[in-house]
DNA sequence: CTTCTAAAATGATAAAAGTCATCTTTTAGG
DNA sequence: CCTAAAAGATGACTTTTATCATTTTAGAAG
């Protein structure tokens, strides 16, 4: 297991004893807000269990999901490091346990621990690369391709059992549309197409990926 | 003048004497490539004069401009810090002079100079915030609003004389379309609309902003 | 000052996606 | 188990944007 990947997972830190000591946990029910766009960060949050979405509100009231967070992921670090207000909100998509680390502890660590600081930088670089990638996709890829990509992202992010053939996730069509950046109805229509093509199966709000390879080829990830 | 903003501008560094000593300059003619998407970074580039675009190629061959760089700006730092290949290319939009700092120098500085390291982190945080902002805009704002925004971005980035009423820039419709994330023809059509509405004037490839306030209100930056 | 080429501009049309209305299925609560 | 509210699904229609074809203009080279 890579040390770097868990560098920031305060919930099982090695060199982060100090953080662990001062962290507190909180349970958020499905739909509850962890922090709000525009407010000032007073610390850092780490997802311990459950699914969390990080999202921005467009001027027309439509929501865009910027990032999906899973257990072990840190959220809200950008605002803290830029010393600015949150540019996005974090909301629990399931019941989720989220730990909290006060800003002072975080800053101490940044200034004293070089490894931690470097890890953070890599994290930021990676996030920036991903954001730029998605920007390009939003610009030119049609919705069908972006939806295929979103389904694969969900699988990559939330599939716990690697071997298990058919990944299933319960997600509202609204949230899915917010990841893709499109209207709910368009998402539903395209999901119906995917169903007809036997790429997925649905039951209520649950979506099961039957043929990930087809999804890959739809979004040209084989190029 | 803020020290933080010039922290990375190796071309006029204060605490960066080491960098300055080992930097070399190179003139790139309009259209020349400074570095290429996919290749491995061997150092850092700083724009000394001219305009530089940082862009990605979409799978369908359409180009998306990720970032505009002006004199004093550093480019290619993300890949260097993430220790990965360039995820975008840099191309001179005008004749441009670009300085080069070898990776070793850069790494030394990161590890030895805390201020430098912190400045980099803020730079990354800011870039990430901007990328996320643009992602949301791409998702939901119509092309007309995004074009207005792009024109204001060009002004904000490249206007040297703050007082001067009418900002003028020469930019190909193709490049402008690549910033907005739309087709060249759509861009031209909307520019014609703006011309009819006396928001801009054009002469050849030059665009003059006559009424920045109207542009602001078009893209809802007053909300 | 011409001529040639590339870029800008415009028109016609097609495709993609959004919106609004409606119906159906889930799902949670009594 | 039944019912109400929420979410999913689908249809009809409109708007936005892309694409392709063509004309006009600007700018460089002879």
XYZ file of C-alpha atoms (C1' of nucleotides) in Angstrom:
506
model
C 0.000 0.000 0.000
C 1.411 3.331 -1.033
C 2.291 5.631 1.786
C 1.690 8.630 -0.425
C -1.923 7.809 -1.056
C -2.713 7.600 2.599
C -0.627 10.586 3.543
C -3.659 12.685 3.991
C -6.048 10.117 5.275
C -6.090 11.459 8.768
C -8.246 8.583 9.832
C -5.376 6.134 9.622
C -2.331 8.343 9.631
C 1.112 7.014 10.468
C 3.211 10.095 10.832
C 0.030 11.969 11.597
C -0.375 11.007 15.217
C -0.902 14.612 16.120
C -3.809 14.932 13.740
C -5.393 11.735 14.853
C -5.308 12.879 18.432
C -7.174 16.088 17.789
C -9.626 14.873 15.208
C -13.321 14.530 15.859
C -15.909 12.527 13.983
C -19.400 13.453 12.953
C -22.234 11.505 11.350
C -24.025 13.188 8.477
C -27.357 11.812 7.290
C -28.022 11.443 3.573
C -28.464 14.891 2.043
C -26.911 16.768 4.959
C -24.460 19.559 4.231
C -20.900 19.165 5.534
C -19.800 22.620 4.464
C -21.283 25.330 2.328
C -20.043 27.203 -0.736
C -19.020 30.715 0.271
C -18.402 30.029 3.953
C -15.011 30.191 5.601
C -13.166 26.957 6.312
C -12.077 26.434 9.900
C -10.503 23.072 9.327
C -10.208 20.034 7.165
C -12.642 17.175 6.595
C -11.843 13.549 5.892
C -14.438 11.064 4.750
C -14.426 8.034 6.994
C -17.381 6.159 5.564
C -20.109 6.796 3.014
C -20.187 8.818 -0.186
C -19.765 12.578 -0.373
C -20.293 14.908 -3.306
C -18.476 18.215 -3.700
C -20.604 20.530 -5.786
C -21.003 24.085 -7.032
C -24.211 25.938 -7.740
C -24.501 27.452 -11.210
C -26.061 30.892 -11.569
C -29.239 29.319 -12.923
C -29.627 27.117 -9.871
C -28.293 23.991 -11.510
C -25.771 22.034 -9.552
C -22.487 20.724 -10.892
C -20.708 17.916 -9.075
C -17.011 18.781 -9.065
C -15.707 15.744 -7.288
C -16.820 12.503 -5.660
C -15.222 11.624 -2.352
C -14.911 8.149 -0.856
C -13.666 6.876 2.495
C -10.087 8.031 2.995
C -10.477 11.155 0.870
C -9.854 14.634 2.189
C -12.219 17.434 1.263
C -12.035 21.169 1.645
C -8.247 21.392 1.482
C -8.160 23.748 -1.490
C -9.919 26.595 0.283
C -7.849 26.027 3.401
C -4.592 26.201 1.491
C -5.600 29.129 -0.673
C -6.789 30.838 2.492
C -10.111 31.592 0.807
C -13.751 30.719 1.285
C -15.130 27.407 0.093
C -15.771 27.560 -3.620
C -18.008 24.514 -3.445
C -20.263 22.699 -0.982
C -19.891 19.180 0.367
C -23.004 17.065 0.827
C -23.435 13.482 2.054
C -24.879 11.246 -0.672
C -25.322 8.428 1.826
C -25.173 8.437 5.567
C -21.526 9.304 6.073
C -19.035 9.657 8.889
C -16.667 12.559 8.383
C -13.704 13.464 10.583
C -12.648 17.003 11.292
C -9.159 18.416 11.789
C -8.821 22.006 13.028
C -6.928 24.415 10.811
C -4.210 25.026 13.386
C -3.224 21.369 13.423
C -3.198 21.255 9.657
C -1.051 24.362 9.317
C 1.394 23.123 11.898
C 1.837 19.956 9.937
C 2.339 21.785 6.653
C 5.048 23.927 8.123
C 6.850 21.224 10.030
C 6.481 18.089 8.011
C 8.085 18.240 4.590
C 6.682 14.890 3.488
C 3.190 15.993 4.353
C 3.653 19.234 2.495
C 4.981 17.446 -0.580
C 2.150 14.958 -0.457
C -0.331 17.787 -0.404
C 1.319 19.327 -3.415
C 1.054 16.122 -5.376
C -2.582 15.847 -4.352
C -3.228 19.346 -5.635
C -1.350 18.684 -8.866
C -3.349 15.562 -9.475
C -6.641 17.304 -8.762
C -5.690 20.130 -11.102
C -4.833 17.676 -13.858
C -8.181 15.952 -13.416
C -10.088 19.228 -13.402
C -8.417 20.307 -16.635
C -9.165 16.959 -18.184
C -12.837 17.245 -17.285
C -12.954 20.815 -18.557
C -11.879 19.602 -21.987
C -14.401 16.802 -21.904
C -17.211 19.139 -20.949
C -16.284 21.383 -23.825
C -16.309 18.908 -26.648
C -17.606 15.488 -25.717
C -21.284 14.807 -26.327
C -23.474 13.917 -23.388
C -23.610 10.222 -24.248
C -19.832 9.933 -23.940
C -19.732 11.968 -20.768
C -22.410 9.770 -19.221
C -20.422 6.654 -20.050
C -17.414 8.280 -18.444
C -19.412 9.223 -15.354
C -20.584 5.644 -14.872
C -16.998 4.422 -15.120
C -15.909 7.111 -12.667
C -18.524 5.926 -10.193
C -17.319 2.373 -10.605
C -13.668 3.330 -10.237
C -14.429 5.411 -7.169
C -16.889 3.274 -5.280
C -16.356 -0.337 -6.301
C -15.005 -2.029 -3.210
C -14.720 -5.591 -4.438
C -12.404 -5.593 -7.446
C -13.325 -9.106 -8.517
C -17.062 -8.722 -8.352
C -18.315 -8.715 -11.914
C -21.291 -6.415 -11.793
C -20.858 -3.120 -10.033
C -24.110 -1.670 -8.697
C -24.678 1.783 -7.315
C -27.746 3.632 -6.109
C -27.612 7.201 -7.379
C -30.371 9.648 -8.164
C -30.743 10.626 -11.818
C -30.413 14.209 -10.644
C -26.992 13.592 -9.090
C -25.861 11.642 -12.109
C -26.945 14.512 -14.351
C -24.953 16.891 -12.130
C -21.805 14.866 -12.660
C -22.314 14.730 -16.408
C -23.358 18.360 -16.608
C -26.688 17.907 -18.354
C -30.434 17.830 -17.747
C -32.013 15.057 -15.685
C -34.286 14.013 -18.570
C -31.384 13.704 -20.980
C -29.589 11.484 -18.502
C -32.638 9.271 -18.071
C -33.117 8.941 -21.816
C -29.500 7.949 -22.365
C -29.653 5.466 -19.503
C -32.641 3.917 -21.272
C -30.549 3.622 -24.413
C -27.761 1.947 -22.447
C -30.370 -0.413 -21.025
C -31.614 -1.302 -24.504
C -28.034 -1.948 -25.535
C -27.578 -4.214 -22.493
C -24.742 -2.072 -21.182
C -26.481 -1.480 -17.870
C -29.492 -2.661 -15.922
C -31.553 -0.525 -13.583
C -33.823 -1.185 -10.672
C -35.325 1.856 -9.019
C -32.470 4.256 -8.556
C -29.888 1.476 -8.713
C -27.724 1.110 -11.769
C -25.754 -2.057 -12.521
C -22.915 -1.965 -15.022
C -23.168 -5.073 -17.166
C -20.621 -4.242 -19.833
C -17.871 -1.861 -18.757
C -15.955 -2.522 -21.975
C -18.743 -1.013 -24.020
C -18.704 2.032 -21.769
C -14.958 2.352 -22.325
C -15.369 2.215 -26.072
C -18.213 4.746 -25.996
C -16.033 7.343 -24.328
C -12.981 6.455 -26.443
C -10.784 5.590 -23.502
C -9.150 2.977 -25.720
C -7.787 5.492 -28.232
C 3.467 45.005 -5.270
C 2.739 41.689 -3.665
C 5.730 39.490 -3.102
C 3.536 36.416 -3.290
C 2.472 37.074 -6.836
C 5.998 37.340 -8.067
C 7.287 34.453 -6.033
C 7.441 32.258 -9.032
C 8.337 34.747 -11.656
C 11.849 33.578 -12.100
C 12.515 36.414 -14.448
C 12.621 38.910 -11.636
C 13.081 36.761 -8.551
C 14.276 38.217 -5.293
C 14.994 35.210 -3.153
C 15.400 33.253 -6.338
C 18.903 34.341 -7.243
C 19.862 30.742 -7.771
C 17.189 30.284 -10.373
C 17.976 33.455 -12.168
C 21.578 32.439 -12.458
C 20.847 29.173 -14.179
C 17.934 30.207 -16.335
C 18.179 30.451 -20.099
C 15.930 32.340 -22.473
C 14.512 31.321 -25.803
C 12.534 33.168 -28.448
C 9.508 31.370 -29.852
C 7.875 32.651 -33.032
C 4.126 32.920 -33.252
C 2.640 29.444 -33.438
C 5.756 27.657 -32.210
C 5.401 24.912 -29.643
C 7.107 25.408 -26.275
C 6.271 21.955 -24.984
C 4.031 19.174 -26.147
C 1.198 17.270 -24.510
C 2.396 13.805 -23.553
C 6.099 14.585 -23.390
C 8.168 14.536 -20.219
C 9.016 17.836 -18.540
C 12.695 18.434 -17.899
C 12.238 21.843 -16.333
C 10.056 24.838 -15.848
C 9.116 27.602 -18.250
C 8.438 31.237 -17.428
C 6.933 33.630 -19.917
C 9.101 36.708 -20.236
C 7.268 38.487 -23.024
C 4.419 37.742 -25.411
C 1.286 35.642 -25.062
C 1.246 31.900 -24.565
C -1.677 29.482 -24.682
C -1.777 26.231 -22.765
C -4.068 23.815 -24.580
C -5.267 20.245 -24.770
C -6.305 18.309 -27.829
C -9.749 16.706 -27.656
C -10.230 13.229 -29.100
C -12.003 14.726 -32.106
C -9.067 16.977 -32.915
C -10.593 20.086 -31.456
C -8.376 22.142 -29.234
C -9.327 23.488 -25.826
C -7.379 26.361 -24.330
C -6.908 25.585 -20.654
C -5.046 28.684 -19.632
C -3.637 31.934 -20.988
C -0.183 32.922 -19.812
C 1.240 36.425 -19.764
C 4.699 37.811 -18.955
C 5.648 36.749 -15.442
C 3.573 33.571 -15.524
C 5.033 30.131 -14.993
C 3.893 27.250 -17.174
C 4.367 23.520 -16.961
C 4.679 23.390 -13.184
C 1.788 20.989 -12.686
C 3.404 18.130 -14.594
C 6.741 18.812 -12.930
C 5.242 18.667 -9.450
C 3.052 15.680 -10.125
C 6.083 14.014 -11.680
C 4.031 13.146 -14.740
C 4.046 13.936 -18.440
C 2.601 17.179 -19.734
C -1.157 16.941 -19.912
C -1.323 19.954 -22.218
C 0.802 21.753 -24.787
C 2.120 25.310 -24.656
C 2.142 27.370 -27.844
C 3.221 30.950 -28.478
C 0.292 33.110 -29.614
C 2.646 35.985 -30.420
C 6.381 36.050 -30.733
C 7.347 35.271 -27.150
C 10.435 35.039 -25.019
C 10.290 32.177 -22.547
C 12.851 31.385 -19.857
C 13.773 27.883 -18.828
C 14.711 26.575 -15.392
C 16.072 23.024 -15.128
C 14.159 20.618 -12.935
C 17.058 20.133 -10.528
C 17.102 23.826 -9.641
C 13.384 23.847 -9.150
C 13.386 20.779 -6.929
C 16.206 22.147 -4.827
C 14.218 25.272 -4.215
C 11.073 23.374 -3.290
C 12.930 21.346 -0.713
C 14.979 24.130 0.763
C 12.831 27.214 0.581
C 9.649 27.044 2.598
C 8.299 30.332 1.254
C 8.767 29.148 -2.277
C 7.070 25.883 -1.517
C 4.128 27.642 0.121
C 3.841 30.058 -2.761
C 3.664 27.152 -5.154
C 0.928 25.603 -3.111
C -1.135 28.755 -3.223
C -0.572 28.969 -6.950
C -1.817 25.420 -7.369
C -4.823 26.063 -5.130
C -5.756 29.115 -7.115
C -5.393 27.315 -10.423
C -7.531 24.465 -9.129
C -10.219 26.882 -8.021
C -10.241 28.527 -11.412
C -10.362 25.201 -13.238
C -13.346 24.104 -11.156
C -15.052 27.399 -11.801
C -14.590 27.051 -15.529
C -15.790 23.465 -15.406
C -19.079 24.628 -13.958
C -19.378 27.376 -16.521
C -18.711 24.998 -19.384
C -21.390 22.722 -18.063
C -24.252 25.150 -17.783
C -23.571 28.548 -19.269
C -24.655 29.124 -22.864
C -22.014 30.024 -25.422
C -22.973 33.699 -25.493
C -22.194 34.079 -21.799
C -19.005 32.102 -22.059
C -17.849 34.282 -24.935
C -18.489 37.426 -22.920
C -16.500 35.889 -20.116
C -13.658 34.965 -22.456
C -13.400 38.529 -23.728
C -13.229 39.813 -20.164
C -10.609 37.199 -19.335
C -8.490 38.372 -22.248
C -8.831 41.938 -21.058
C -7.996 41.056 -17.459
C -5.001 39.035 -18.558
C -3.473 41.152 -21.272
C -4.482 44.743 -20.675
C -1.292 46.520 -19.732
C -2.572 50.055 -19.363
C -5.283 50.032 -16.713
C -6.557 53.485 -17.536
C -6.822 53.061 -21.260
C -10.512 52.968 -22.085
C -10.699 50.619 -24.999
C -8.840 47.370 -24.738
C -7.879 45.890 -28.101
C -6.497 42.445 -28.774
C -5.629 40.549 -31.938
C -6.799 36.984 -31.595
C -7.856 34.469 -34.208
C -11.498 33.392 -34.081
C -10.213 29.850 -33.856
C -8.262 30.562 -30.666
C -11.158 32.476 -29.204
C -13.453 29.538 -29.957
C -10.952 27.248 -28.204
C -11.145 29.319 -25.054
C -14.928 29.365 -25.108
C -15.193 25.718 -26.047
C -17.341 26.067 -29.132
C -17.190 26.073 -32.928
C -15.389 28.850 -34.786
C -18.535 29.820 -36.710
C -20.599 30.137 -33.561
C -17.969 32.431 -32.111
C -17.968 34.607 -35.219
C -21.744 34.839 -35.247
C -21.871 35.900 -31.608
C -19.110 38.437 -32.167
C -21.269 39.901 -34.939
C -24.136 40.162 -32.467
C -21.881 41.930 -29.978
C -20.819 44.260 -32.775
C -24.445 45.056 -33.617
C -25.068 45.752 -29.942
C -22.049 48.087 -29.891
C -20.346 46.024 -27.217
C -17.267 45.456 -29.329
C -15.723 46.640 -32.578
C -13.618 44.484 -34.864
C -11.041 45.170 -37.504
C -9.529 42.134 -39.125
C -8.645 39.789 -36.317
C -8.537 42.631 -33.781
C -11.310 42.976 -31.257
C -11.877 46.155 -29.269
C -14.010 46.071 -26.153
C -16.233 49.162 -26.192
C -18.551 48.300 -23.329
C -17.092 46.010 -20.686
C -20.070 46.631 -18.398
C -22.423 45.038 -20.887
C -20.108 42.037 -21.076
C -20.192 41.774 -17.293
C -23.953 41.832 -17.248
C -24.170 39.246 -20.026
C -22.192 36.736 -18.024
C -23.925 37.586 -14.750
C -20.776 38.579 -12.951
C -22.823 41.158 -11.088
C -25.083 38.595 -9.406
C -0.392 48.017 -56.950
C -1.827 43.401 -58.026
C -2.469 38.642 -56.816
C -2.793 34.890 -53.885
C -3.859 32.815 -49.625
C -5.746 32.558 -45.260
C -8.960 34.126 -42.218
C -13.412 36.229 -41.341
C -18.165 36.395 -42.230
C -22.644 34.628 -43.499
C -26.390 31.410 -44.941
C -28.801 27.032 -44.933
C -29.526 22.978 -42.694
C -29.060 19.242 -39.378
C -28.171 17.403 -35.019
C -27.979 17.692 -30.139
C -29.774 18.860 -26.000
C -33.106 21.462 -23.060
C -37.783 22.322 -21.436
C -42.406 21.396 -20.208
C -46.084 18.285 -19.560
C -47.629 13.897 -18.316
C -47.667 9.269 -16.830
C -45.701 5.468 -14.157
C -43.095 3.324 -10.708
C -40.775 3.386 -6.148
C -40.516 4.098 -1.642
C -41.427 5.768 2.956
C -44.964 6.406 6.650
C -49.059 5.462 8.813
C -51.220 -3.247 3.144
C -52.533 1.147 1.540
C -51.648 5.824 0.318
C -49.136 10.017 -0.615
C -45.038 12.039 -2.143
C -40.977 11.653 -4.576
C -38.358 9.939 -8.254
C -38.175 7.650 -12.631
C -39.623 7.415 -17.391
C -41.368 9.042 -21.745
C -43.415 12.121 -25.368
C -43.877 16.487 -27.887
C -41.801 20.460 -28.892
C -38.346 24.366 -28.831
C -33.948 26.224 -28.553
C -29.241 26.027 -29.016
C -25.293 24.822 -31.306
C -22.681 22.282 -34.917
C -21.681 21.390 -39.614
C -21.038 22.271 -44.381
C -20.991 25.343 -48.193
C -20.081 29.770 -49.983
C -18.809 34.572 -50.162
C -16.137 38.412 -48.582
C -12.299 40.623 -46.618
C -7.651 41.325 -44.975
C -2.845 40.879 -45.277
C 1.461 39.146 -47.115
C 4.565 38.423 -51.210
C 5.888 39.385 -55.548
